Amino acid sequence: MYKPKAPIDYNNAVITIKGLKKSFDDYHVLRGIDLDLYQGENLVVLGRSGTGKSVLIKIISGLLQADTGTITVLGKDIDKISDKDLQELRIRIGFSFQNSALYDSMTVRKNLEFPLVRNRKGITRKEIDSAVEEVLEAVGLSQTINQMPSELSGGQRKRIGIARTLILNPEIMLYDEPTAGLDPITCIEINELINEVQEKYKTSSIIITHDLTCAKQTGDRIAMLLDGQFQRQGTFDEVFDTNDDRVKPFFDYNFIK
Amino acid sequence: MDTEISTALQLKKKAKKPQGKITTFLISLYNINKFILRFFKEAFLPPFEFKEIVRQCYEVGVRSFSLISLTGFIVGLIFTKQSRPSLGQFGATSWLPSLVSIAIMRALAPLVTALIAAGKVGSGIGAELGSMRVTEQIDAMEVSGTKPFKFLVCTRVLATTLTIPILATYTGLVAMLGGYINVAVNEGTSFNTFVQEFFDPLTFTDFSSSLVKSIVFGFTIGIVGCYQGYYSTKGTEGVGKAANGAVVTAMFLIFIEEIVIVQITSWFR
Ligand SMILES: Nc1ncnc2c1ncn2[C@@H]1O[C@H](COP(=O)(O)OP(=O)(O)OP(=O)(O)O)[C@@H](O)[C@H]1O
Ligand SMILES: [Mg+2]
């Protein structure tokens, strides 16, 4: 499997999380998360359904608030940030949602234009058009420009969702289960897209997935969420070199042995 | 920022626990008040989403125009027809235009318009925002640097508040036309005479109270629809609930507001 080499700067953490806890009512979802995401790195987060992976990246983008802990994103403390700064910070973070979250009242073109028109005041029509064409080409879906989201397949929607975040040239990408529910060939295409994005846009990414092929193909590092903490971290081989029965089934299921 | 959502959700959850209907009712009252306050806090701060407000006004108008035209006309026609025998008993059919005018302009036009708009527009807003909530489109908007409350809620509430008075005026005029046709056929009154007799009994208080009413109704329809949709939960089921809740709650409130405003107006007469 080809993985393009993007330089990773291990001295420069774009996201630093310390002692993050989050519970809903009396259900403790995240129980002390410590995590660094380095500049240029693809970090894969694994974990069972309901362990709070989506909650984690929603906290990083300020959609949910942590109970305790410090979360520093691109040098800004998410908890203490002003509304205006949060707005500006969010533009630098791309969020690809689990179910794409395309605006279904708008065409693909309008979907892609939306963040641009809203955030870059005074941008010209020509600049918008060329930016839209560029990201559509990057995800390989130029022909869908005038279609409605309801007319697209699941894989196409995922890719348009990714394109919509790329249009603002984010420094950090958060992918929530980018390959869930897609056929193997489309999965591989999405994995390659994630790697291309890392290389071309120089992004640092967190990729949430259950798909170990995706993890292996895209991840520079794997972190596994077990009982509300990242109890296993390292390269793919390091993480799965264990007999822990909370970890092994992931591997066995994905690569039947 | 959207901690309010999770608190609202948590309150909703608490409301499920057996604490009685009254607590649930009070909690939702508290929530909706917070929602209204937030609207006033955000709606009048720049940036103003003029383009989106105009688009939403257009939507409100288009969605309810045909039904309002039809209903307004029929209400005018039927009301005139049904009132004739009673007035006829006193030999007072010549009072028909002024009777019709008072009924329509004081009460029927704003009320009928609001009820129809609650059904067509309010439920539409509830369903639209509800599905945007459950499919995370609202979150997507938020993380891409657009404030969803401002862009989705404020614009829609302003649009209904501005458009319902215009629609109510239109309903009044269409109903007048319906009344005229009935009178013209039966009494042979000319259009000019009818219009003159129609507007004669109306006072400034009548117009201003109807205007206030329809502004309040419009605001209610918008805010209830948005509230139901914005805080809807639990997948596609939540969308249906939001749409339904928008209509039922809005209609209920509209009747209460009608009673209150009529009472207040009567002190001014
Ligand atoms: N806004 C919320 N309010 C209450 N509970 C929530 C909320 N968001 C998530 N939860 C709860 O937190 C837990 C973790 O949810 P999350 O969506 O992060 O899981 P996940 O790890 O992403 O799972 P999956 O792999 O299925 O997507 C779940 O039990 C969920 O019920
Ligand atoms: Mg998830």
Coordinates of C-alpha atoms and ligand atoms in Angstrom, one line a residue:
Chain A
M1 CA 0.0 0.0 0.0
Y2 CA 1.3 3.3 -1.1
K3 CA 1.5 6.0 1.6
P4 CA 2.8 9.4 0.4
K5 CA 5.5 10.7 2.7
A6 CA 4.6 14.0 4.2
P7 CA 7.1 15.6 6.6
I8 CA 5.9 15.4 10.2
D9 CA 7.2 18.0 12.7
Y10 CA 7.3 16.2 16.0
N11 CA 8.3 19.4 17.8
N12 CA 5.2 21.2 16.8
A13 CA 1.9 20.0 18.2
V14 CA -1.2 21.6 16.6
I15 CA -3.6 20.0 19.1
T16 CA -2.7 19.3 22.7
I17 CA -5.2 17.7 25.0
K18 CA -4.6 17.2 28.7
G19 CA -6.8 15.5 31.2
L20 CA -10.0 15.8 29.2
K21 CA -13.1 14.5 30.8
K22 CA -16.7 14.5 29.5
S23 CA -19.8 12.9 30.8
F24 CA -23.5 13.0 29.8
D25 CA -25.7 12.9 32.9
D26 CA -24.1 10.2 34.9
Y27 CA -22.5 8.4 31.9
H28 CA -18.7 9.1 31.8
V29 CA -17.8 9.0 28.2
L30 CA -14.3 10.4 28.2
R31 CA -12.3 9.8 31.4
G32 CA -9.0 11.5 31.1
I33 CA -7.8 12.0 27.5
D34 CA -4.2 13.0 26.9
L35 CA -3.3 13.5 23.2
D36 CA -0.9 15.4 21.0
L37 CA -1.4 15.8 17.3
Y38 CA 1.7 16.9 15.5
Q39 CA 2.1 19.1 12.5
G40 CA 1.6 17.1 9.3
E41 CA 0.6 13.9 11.0
N42 CA -2.3 11.6 10.3
L43 CA -3.5 10.2 13.6
V44 CA -6.0 7.4 13.5
V45 CA -8.4 7.0 16.5
L46 CA -9.9 3.6 17.0
G47 CA -12.5 2.5 19.5
R48 CA -15.8 0.7 19.8
S49 CA -19.1 2.3 19.0
G50 CA -20.2 4.7 21.7
T51 CA -16.8 5.1 23.3
G52 CA -16.9 8.8 22.5
K53 CA -14.8 9.3 19.4
S54 CA -17.2 11.6 17.8
V55 CA -17.6 13.4 21.1
L56 CA -13.9 13.9 21.2
I57 CA -13.6 15.7 17.9
K58 CA -16.8 17.7 18.6
I59 CA -15.0 19.0 21.7
I60 CA -11.9 19.8 19.6
S61 CA -14.0 21.9 17.3
G62 CA -16.0 23.5 20.1
L63 CA -19.3 21.9 19.3
L64 CA -19.4 20.4 22.7
Q65 CA -17.7 21.5 25.9
A66 CA -15.4 19.5 28.1
D67 CA -16.2 19.1 31.7
T68 CA -12.5 19.3 32.7
G69 CA -9.2 19.4 31.0
T70 CA -7.3 21.7 28.7
I71 CA -7.6 21.6 24.9
T72 CA -5.2 23.7 22.9
V73 CA -5.8 23.9 19.2
L74 CA -3.4 25.8 17.0
G75 CA -2.2 27.7 20.1
K76 CA -5.6 28.7 21.4
D77 CA -7.3 27.3 24.5
I78 CA -10.7 26.2 23.3
D79 CA -12.3 26.7 26.7
K80 CA -11.2 30.3 27.2
I81 CA -11.5 31.5 23.7
S82 CA -13.8 34.4 22.7
D83 CA -16.7 33.8 20.3
K84 CA -15.0 35.7 17.6
D85 CA -11.7 33.8 18.0
L86 CA -13.5 30.5 18.0
Q87 CA -15.2 31.5 14.7
E88 CA -11.8 32.3 13.2
L89 CA -10.2 29.1 14.6
R90 CA -13.0 27.0 13.2
I91 CA -12.3 28.2 9.7
R92 CA -8.8 26.7 10.1
I93 CA -10.2 23.3 11.0
G94 CA -12.0 21.1 8.5
F95 CA -14.7 18.8 9.9
S96 CA -15.8 15.8 7.8
F97 CA -19.0 14.5 9.4
Q98 CA -19.9 10.9 10.0
N99 CA -22.9 11.2 7.7
S100 CA -21.4 13.9 5.4
A101 CA -23.9 16.6 6.6
L102 CA -24.3 18.2 3.2
Y103 CA -26.8 21.0 3.0
D104 CA -29.6 19.1 1.2
S105 CA -31.4 22.2 0.0
M106 CA -28.4 23.3 -2.0
T107 CA -26.7 21.9 -5.1
V108 CA -23.1 20.6 -4.8
R109 CA -21.8 23.9 -6.1
K110 CA -23.7 25.9 -3.5
N111 CA -22.6 23.5 -0.8
L112 CA -19.0 24.1 -1.7
E113 CA -19.4 27.9 -2.1
F114 CA -21.2 28.3 1.2
P115 CA -18.1 28.4 3.5
L116 CA -16.2 30.5 1.0
V117 CA -18.9 33.1 0.4
R118 CA -19.6 33.3 4.2
N119 CA -16.1 33.7 5.3
R120 CA -14.1 35.5 2.6
K121 CA -15.7 38.9 2.3
G122 CA -15.1 40.6 -1.0
I123 CA -14.2 37.4 -2.9
T124 CA -14.9 37.6 -6.6
R125 CA -17.2 35.3 -8.6
K126 CA -14.2 34.2 -10.6
E127 CA -12.2 33.2 -7.5
I128 CA -15.1 31.3 -6.1
D129 CA -15.6 29.4 -9.3
S130 CA -12.0 28.4 -9.6
A131 CA -11.8 27.4 -5.9
V132 CA -14.9 25.2 -6.4
E133 CA -13.5 23.6 -9.5
E134 CA -10.2 23.0 -7.8
V135 CA -11.6 21.1 -4.8
L136 CA -14.0 19.2 -6.9
E137 CA -11.1 18.0 -9.0
A138 CA -9.2 17.1 -5.9
V139 CA -11.9 14.7 -4.8
G140 CA -12.5 13.6 -8.4
L141 CA -16.2 14.6 -8.7
S142 CA -16.2 17.5 -11.2
Q143 CA -19.2 16.1 -13.0
T144 CA -21.5 16.3 -10.0
I145 CA -21.3 20.1 -9.7
N146 CA -24.9 20.8 -10.5
Q147 CA -26.4 17.8 -8.7
M148 CA -28.4 17.8 -5.4
P149 CA -26.9 15.9 -2.5
S150 CA -29.9 13.5 -2.6
E151 CA -28.8 12.4 -6.0
L152 CA -25.3 11.4 -4.9
S153 CA -24.1 8.0 -3.6
G154 CA -22.8 7.6 0.0
G155 CA -19.2 7.7 -1.2
Q156 CA -19.8 10.7 -3.4
R157 CA -21.4 12.5 -0.5
K158 CA -18.4 11.8 1.7
R159 CA -16.1 13.2 -0.9
I160 CA -18.1 16.3 -1.4
G161 CA -18.2 16.7 2.4
I162 CA -14.4 16.5 2.4
A163 CA -14.2 18.9 -0.5
R164 CA -16.4 21.4 1.3
T165 CA -14.0 21.5 4.2
L166 CA -10.9 21.7 1.9
I167 CA -12.2 24.8 0.2
L168 CA -11.1 26.9 3.2
N169 CA -7.6 25.4 3.1
P170 CA -7.8 24.0 6.7
E171 CA -4.7 23.4 8.7
I172 CA -6.3 20.6 10.6
M173 CA -8.7 17.9 9.3
L174 CA -11.1 15.9 11.4
Y175 CA -12.5 12.9 9.6
D176 CA -15.4 11.1 11.4
E177 CA -15.5 7.5 10.0
P178 CA -14.7 8.5 6.4
T179 CA -15.0 5.0 5.0
A180 CA -18.0 3.7 7.0
G181 CA -20.6 2.0 4.8
L182 CA -18.6 2.1 1.6
D183 CA -17.5 -0.6 -0.7
P184 CA -13.8 -1.7 -0.6
I185 CA -12.8 0.1 -3.8
T186 CA -14.4 3.3 -2.7
C187 CA -12.8 2.9 0.7
I188 CA -9.4 2.7 -0.9
E189 CA -10.1 5.8 -2.9
I190 CA -11.1 7.7 0.2
N191 CA -8.0 6.5 2.0
E192 CA -5.9 7.7 -0.9
L193 CA -7.8 11.0 -0.9
I194 CA -7.0 11.5 2.8
N195 CA -3.3 10.9 2.1
E196 CA -3.4 13.2 -0.9
V197 CA -5.0 15.9 1.2
Q198 CA -2.3 15.5 3.9
E199 CA 0.4 15.9 1.2
K200 CA -1.1 18.6 -0.9
Y201 CA -2.8 20.8 1.7
K202 CA -0.1 20.1 4.4
T203 CA -2.9 19.2 6.9
S204 CA -2.6 17.5 10.2
S205 CA -5.5 15.1 10.6
I206 CA -7.4 13.0 13.1
I207 CA -9.1 10.1 11.4
I208 CA -11.8 8.2 13.3
T209 CA -12.5 4.8 12.0
H210 CA -13.4 1.1 12.6
D211 CA -11.7 0.2 9.4
L212 CA -8.2 -1.2 10.0
T213 CA -7.3 -1.0 6.3
C214 CA -8.1 2.7 6.5
A215 CA -6.1 2.9 9.7
K216 CA -3.1 1.1 8.2
Q217 CA -3.2 3.0 4.9
T218 CA -3.6 6.5 6.3
G219 CA -2.3 6.5 9.8
D220 CA 1.1 7.6 10.8
R221 CA 0.1 6.8 14.4
I222 CA -2.8 4.9 15.9
A223 CA -4.4 5.8 19.2
M224 CA -7.0 3.4 20.7
L225 CA -9.8 4.6 22.9
L226 CA -10.4 2.1 25.6
D227 CA -12.6 2.8 28.7
G228 CA -12.6 6.5 28.0
Q229 CA -8.8 6.8 27.7
F230 CA -6.1 6.4 25.0
Q231 CA -4.7 3.3 26.5
R232 CA -2.8 2.2 23.5
Q233 CA -0.8 4.4 21.2
G234 CA 1.9 3.9 18.6
T235 CA 2.3 2.6 15.1
F236 CA -0.2 0.1 13.6
D237 CA 2.0 -2.9 14.4
E238 CA 2.8 -1.7 18.0
V239 CA -0.9 -1.2 18.8
F240 CA -1.9 -4.6 17.7
D241 CA 1.0 -6.5 19.1
T242 CA -1.1 -7.6 22.1
N243 CA -3.5 -10.3 23.4
D244 CA -5.7 -7.7 25.0
D245 CA -9.2 -9.0 24.2
R246 CA -10.5 -5.4 23.9
V247 CA -8.0 -4.9 21.1
K248 CA -7.5 -8.2 19.3
P249 CA -11.0 -8.6 17.9
F250 CA -10.5 -5.4 15.9
F251 CA -7.6 -7.0 14.1
D252 CA -9.1 -10.4 13.8
Y253 CA -12.3 -9.1 12.4
N254 CA -10.7 -6.9 9.8
F255 CA -8.0 -9.4 8.7
I256 CA -9.6 -12.8 9.2
K257 CA -7.0 -15.2 10.5
Chain B
M1 CA -21.1 28.2 22.3
D2 CA -23.8 25.7 21.7
T3 CA -23.8 24.5 25.3
E4 CA -27.3 25.7 25.2
I5 CA -28.2 22.8 23.0
S6 CA -26.8 20.2 25.3
T7 CA -28.5 21.9 28.3
A8 CA -31.7 21.9 26.4
L9 CA -31.3 18.3 25.5
Q10 CA -30.5 17.4 29.1
L11 CA -33.5 19.3 30.2
K12 CA -35.6 17.4 27.7
K13 CA -34.2 14.2 29.1
K14 CA -35.0 15.2 32.6
A15 CA -38.4 16.0 31.4
K16 CA -38.8 12.4 30.5
K17 CA -38.3 11.2 34.0
P18 CA -41.6 11.0 35.9
Q19 CA -41.8 14.4 37.4
G20 CA -45.3 15.2 36.2
K21 CA -46.4 17.1 33.2
I22 CA -46.3 20.4 35.0
T23 CA -42.5 20.3 35.4
T24 CA -42.1 19.4 31.7
F25 CA -44.3 22.3 30.8
L26 CA -42.4 24.7 33.0
I27 CA -39.1 23.5 31.6
S28 CA -40.2 24.0 28.0
L29 CA -41.5 27.4 29.0
Y30 CA -38.1 28.3 30.4
N31 CA -36.3 27.0 27.3
I32 CA -38.5 28.9 24.9
N33 CA -38.0 32.0 26.8
K34 CA -34.3 31.6 26.6
F35 CA -34.7 31.0 22.9
I36 CA -36.6 34.2 22.5
L37 CA -34.1 36.2 24.5
R38 CA -31.3 34.8 22.4
F39 CA -33.2 35.8 19.3
F40 CA -33.4 39.4 20.5
K41 CA -29.7 39.3 21.5
E42 CA -28.5 38.1 18.1
A43 CA -31.0 39.4 15.6
F44 CA -30.1 43.1 15.9
L45 CA -26.4 42.8 15.9
P46 CA -24.4 42.9 12.6
P47 CA -23.8 41.2 10.3
F48 CA -27.5 41.4 9.1
E49 CA -28.3 38.6 6.8
F50 CA -30.4 40.8 4.4
K51 CA -30.2 38.5 1.5
E52 CA -31.3 35.4 3.5
I53 CA -34.1 37.4 5.1
V54 CA -35.5 38.4 1.8
R55 CA -35.2 34.8 0.5
Q56 CA -37.1 33.6 3.6
C57 CA -39.8 36.2 3.2
Y58 CA -40.3 35.1 -0.4
E59 CA -40.5 31.4 0.9
V60 CA -43.1 32.3 3.5
G61 CA -45.2 34.2 0.9
V62 CA -44.9 31.5 -1.8
R63 CA -45.7 28.7 0.6
S64 CA -48.9 30.2 1.8
F65 CA -50.1 32.4 -1.0
S66 CA -52.5 30.1 -2.9
L67 CA -54.1 28.7 0.2
I68 CA -54.5 32.1 1.7
S69 CA -56.0 33.5 -1.5
L70 CA -58.6 30.7 -1.6
T71 CA -59.5 30.8 2.1
G72 CA -59.6 34.6 2.3
F73 CA -62.0 34.7 -0.7
I74 CA -64.3 32.0 0.6
V75 CA -64.4 33.3 4.1
G76 CA -65.5 36.7 2.8
L77 CA -68.1 35.2 0.5
I78 CA -69.5 32.7 3.0
F79 CA -69.5 35.2 5.9
T80 CA -71.5 37.7 3.9
K81 CA -73.9 35.1 2.7
Q82 CA -74.5 33.7 6.1
S83 CA -75.0 37.1 7.8
R84 CA -77.6 38.3 5.3
P85 CA -80.6 36.5 6.8
S86 CA -80.0 37.8 10.3
L87 CA -79.6 41.4 9.2
G88 CA -82.5 40.9 6.8
Q89 CA -84.8 40.2 9.8
F90 CA -84.2 43.8 10.9
G91 CA -84.4 45.0 7.3
A92 CA -80.8 46.0 7.7
T93 CA -79.1 44.3 4.8
S94 CA -77.6 47.6 3.9
W95 CA -75.4 47.3 6.9
L96 CA -73.9 44.1 5.4
P97 CA -70.6 45.8 4.1
S98 CA -69.8 47.4 7.4
L99 CA -70.6 44.2 9.4
V100 CA -68.4 42.2 7.1
S101 CA -65.7 44.7 7.2
I102 CA -65.5 44.7 11.0
A103 CA -65.6 41.0 11.2
I104 CA -62.9 40.6 8.6
M105 CA -60.6 43.4 9.4
R106 CA -60.8 43.1 13.2
A107 CA -60.7 39.4 13.6
L108 CA -60.8 37.0 10.6
A109 CA -58.1 38.3 8.4
P110 CA -55.2 38.1 10.9
L111 CA -56.5 34.9 12.5
V112 CA -57.1 33.0 9.3
T113 CA -53.8 34.1 7.9
A114 CA -51.9 33.1 11.0
L115 CA -53.6 29.7 11.3
I116 CA -52.9 28.9 7.7
A117 CA -49.3 30.1 7.9
A118 CA -48.8 28.1 11.1
G119 CA -49.9 25.0 9.1
K120 CA -47.9 25.7 6.0
V121 CA -45.0 27.8 7.1
G122 CA -44.5 26.8 10.7
S123 CA -44.5 23.1 10.1
G124 CA -42.2 23.7 7.1
I125 CA -39.7 25.6 9.3
G126 CA -39.9 22.9 12.0
A127 CA -39.3 20.1 9.6
E128 CA -36.5 21.9 7.7
L129 CA -34.5 22.9 10.8
G130 CA -35.3 19.5 12.4
S131 CA -33.8 17.6 9.6
M132 CA -30.9 19.9 9.5
R133 CA -30.3 19.3 13.2
V134 CA -30.5 15.5 13.0
T135 CA -28.3 15.2 10.0
E136 CA -25.8 17.5 11.6
Q137 CA -26.1 20.2 9.0
I138 CA -26.5 22.8 11.7
D139 CA -23.2 21.5 13.3
A140 CA -21.6 21.6 9.9
M141 CA -22.6 25.2 9.5
E142 CA -21.3 26.1 12.9
V143 CA -17.9 24.6 12.4
S144 CA -17.5 26.2 9.0
G145 CA -17.7 29.6 10.6
T146 CA -21.3 30.6 10.1
K147 CA -23.5 31.1 13.2
P148 CA -26.5 28.9 12.6
F149 CA -28.7 30.6 15.1
K150 CA -28.3 33.9 13.3
F151 CA -28.3 32.5 9.8
L152 CA -31.2 30.0 10.2
V153 CA -33.3 31.1 13.2
C154 CA -33.1 34.9 13.1
T155 CA -33.7 35.2 9.4
R156 CA -36.8 32.9 9.5
V157 CA -38.3 34.6 12.6
L158 CA -37.8 38.0 11.0
A159 CA -39.2 36.8 7.8
T160 CA -42.4 35.5 9.3
T161 CA -42.8 38.6 11.5
L162 CA -42.5 40.8 8.4
T163 CA -44.5 38.7 6.0
I164 CA -47.5 37.7 8.0
P165 CA -48.8 41.3 8.4
I166 CA -48.5 41.7 4.6
L167 CA -50.3 38.4 4.0
A168 CA -53.0 39.3 6.5
T169 CA -53.6 42.6 4.7
Y170 CA -53.9 40.7 1.5
T171 CA -56.3 38.2 3.1
G172 CA -58.5 41.1 4.2
L173 CA -58.6 42.5 0.7
V174 CA -59.4 39.2 -0.9
A175 CA -62.1 38.5 1.7
M176 CA -63.5 41.9 0.9
L177 CA -63.7 40.9 -2.7
G178 CA -65.5 37.7 -1.8
G179 CA -68.0 39.8 0.3
Y180 CA -68.4 42.2 -2.6
I181 CA -69.3 39.6 -5.1
N182 CA -72.0 38.2 -2.8
V183 CA -73.4 41.7 -2.2
A184 CA -73.2 42.6 -5.8
V185 CA -75.1 39.6 -6.9
N186 CA -77.8 40.0 -4.3
E187 CA -78.1 43.7 -3.7
G188 CA -76.5 45.0 -6.9
T189 CA -74.3 47.4 -5.0
S190 CA -71.6 49.0 -7.1
F191 CA -68.0 48.3 -6.3
N192 CA -67.2 51.9 -5.3
T193 CA -70.1 52.1 -2.9
F194 CA -69.2 48.8 -1.4
V195 CA -65.6 49.7 -0.8
Q196 CA -66.7 53.0 0.8
E197 CA -69.1 51.3 3.1
F198 CA -66.5 48.7 3.9
F199 CA -63.9 51.0 5.1
D200 CA -66.2 53.5 6.7
P201 CA -66.7 51.9 10.1
L202 CA -63.0 51.0 10.5
T203 CA -61.0 53.1 12.9
F204 CA -57.3 53.7 13.5
T205 CA -57.6 51.3 16.5
D206 CA -58.9 48.6 14.3
F207 CA -56.0 48.8 11.8
S208 CA -53.3 49.2 14.4
S209 CA -54.6 46.3 16.6
S210 CA -54.8 44.0 13.5
L211 CA -51.3 45.0 12.6
V212 CA -50.0 44.3 16.1
K213 CA -51.9 41.1 16.1
S214 CA -50.4 39.8 12.8
I215 CA -46.9 40.9 13.8
V216 CA -47.3 38.9 17.1
F217 CA -48.7 36.0 15.2
G218 CA -45.9 36.1 12.7
F219 CA -43.3 36.2 15.4
T220 CA -45.0 33.3 17.2
I221 CA -45.1 31.1 14.1
G222 CA -41.4 31.8 13.3
I223 CA -40.1 31.3 16.8
V224 CA -42.1 28.2 17.6
G225 CA -41.2 26.6 14.3
C226 CA -37.5 27.4 14.8
Y227 CA -37.5 26.3 18.4
Q228 CA -39.1 22.9 17.6
G229 CA -36.7 22.3 14.7
Y230 CA -33.5 23.7 16.3
Y231 CA -33.8 21.5 19.3
S232 CA -35.3 18.4 17.7
T233 CA -33.7 15.1 18.6
K234 CA -33.8 11.4 18.0
G235 CA -33.4 10.9 14.3
T236 CA -36.1 11.1 11.7
E237 CA -38.8 10.6 14.2
G238 CA -37.7 13.9 15.8
V239 CA -38.3 15.7 12.5
G240 CA -41.9 14.7 12.3
K241 CA -42.4 15.7 16.0
A242 CA -40.8 19.0 15.3
A243 CA -43.1 19.7 12.4
N244 CA -46.2 18.6 14.3
G245 CA -45.1 20.4 17.5
A246 CA -44.6 23.6 15.5
V247 CA -48.2 23.6 14.2
V248 CA -49.9 22.6 17.4
T249 CA -48.0 24.9 19.7
A250 CA -48.2 27.9 17.4
M251 CA -52.0 27.5 16.9
F252 CA -52.5 27.2 20.6
L253 CA -50.4 30.4 21.3
I254 CA -52.1 32.3 18.5
F255 CA -55.5 31.7 20.1
I256 CA -54.3 32.9 23.5
E257 CA -52.6 36.0 21.9
E258 CA -55.8 36.7 20.0
I259 CA -57.8 36.8 23.3
V260 CA -55.2 38.9 25.1
I261 CA -54.8 41.5 22.3
V262 CA -58.6 41.8 21.8
Q263 CA -59.0 42.4 25.5
I264 CA -56.3 45.0 25.5
T265 CA -57.7 46.7 22.4
S266 CA -61.1 47.0 24.0
W267 CA -59.6 49.2 26.7
F268 CA -58.6 51.6 24.0
R269 CA -61.9 52.0 22.4
Ligands
LIG1 N1 -25.1 15.5 22.7 C1 -25.2 14.4 23.4 N2 -26.0 14.3 24.5 C2 -26.0 13.2 25.3 N3 -25.3 12.1 25.1 C3 -24.5 12.1 24.0 C4 -24.4 13.2 23.1 N4 -23.4 13.0 22.2 C5 -23.0 11.7 22.4 N5 -23.6 11.2 23.5 C6 -23.3 9.9 24.1 O1 -21.9 9.7 24.2 C7 -21.6 8.4 23.8 C8 -20.5 8.5 22.8 O2 -21.0 8.9 21.6 P1 -20.1 9.1 20.3 O3 -21.1 9.5 19.2 O4 -18.9 9.9 20.5 O5 -19.7 7.6 20.0 P2 -18.7 7.1 18.8 O6 -17.5 6.6 19.5 O7 -18.5 8.1 17.8 O8 -19.5 5.9 18.2 P3 -19.6 5.4 16.7 O9 -18.4 4.6 16.4 O10 -20.9 4.6 16.7 O11 -19.8 6.7 15.9 C9 -22.8 7.7 23.4 O12 -23.2 6.8 24.4 C10 -23.8 8.8 23.2 O13 -25.1 8.3 23.6
MG2 MG -19.1 8.5 15.9

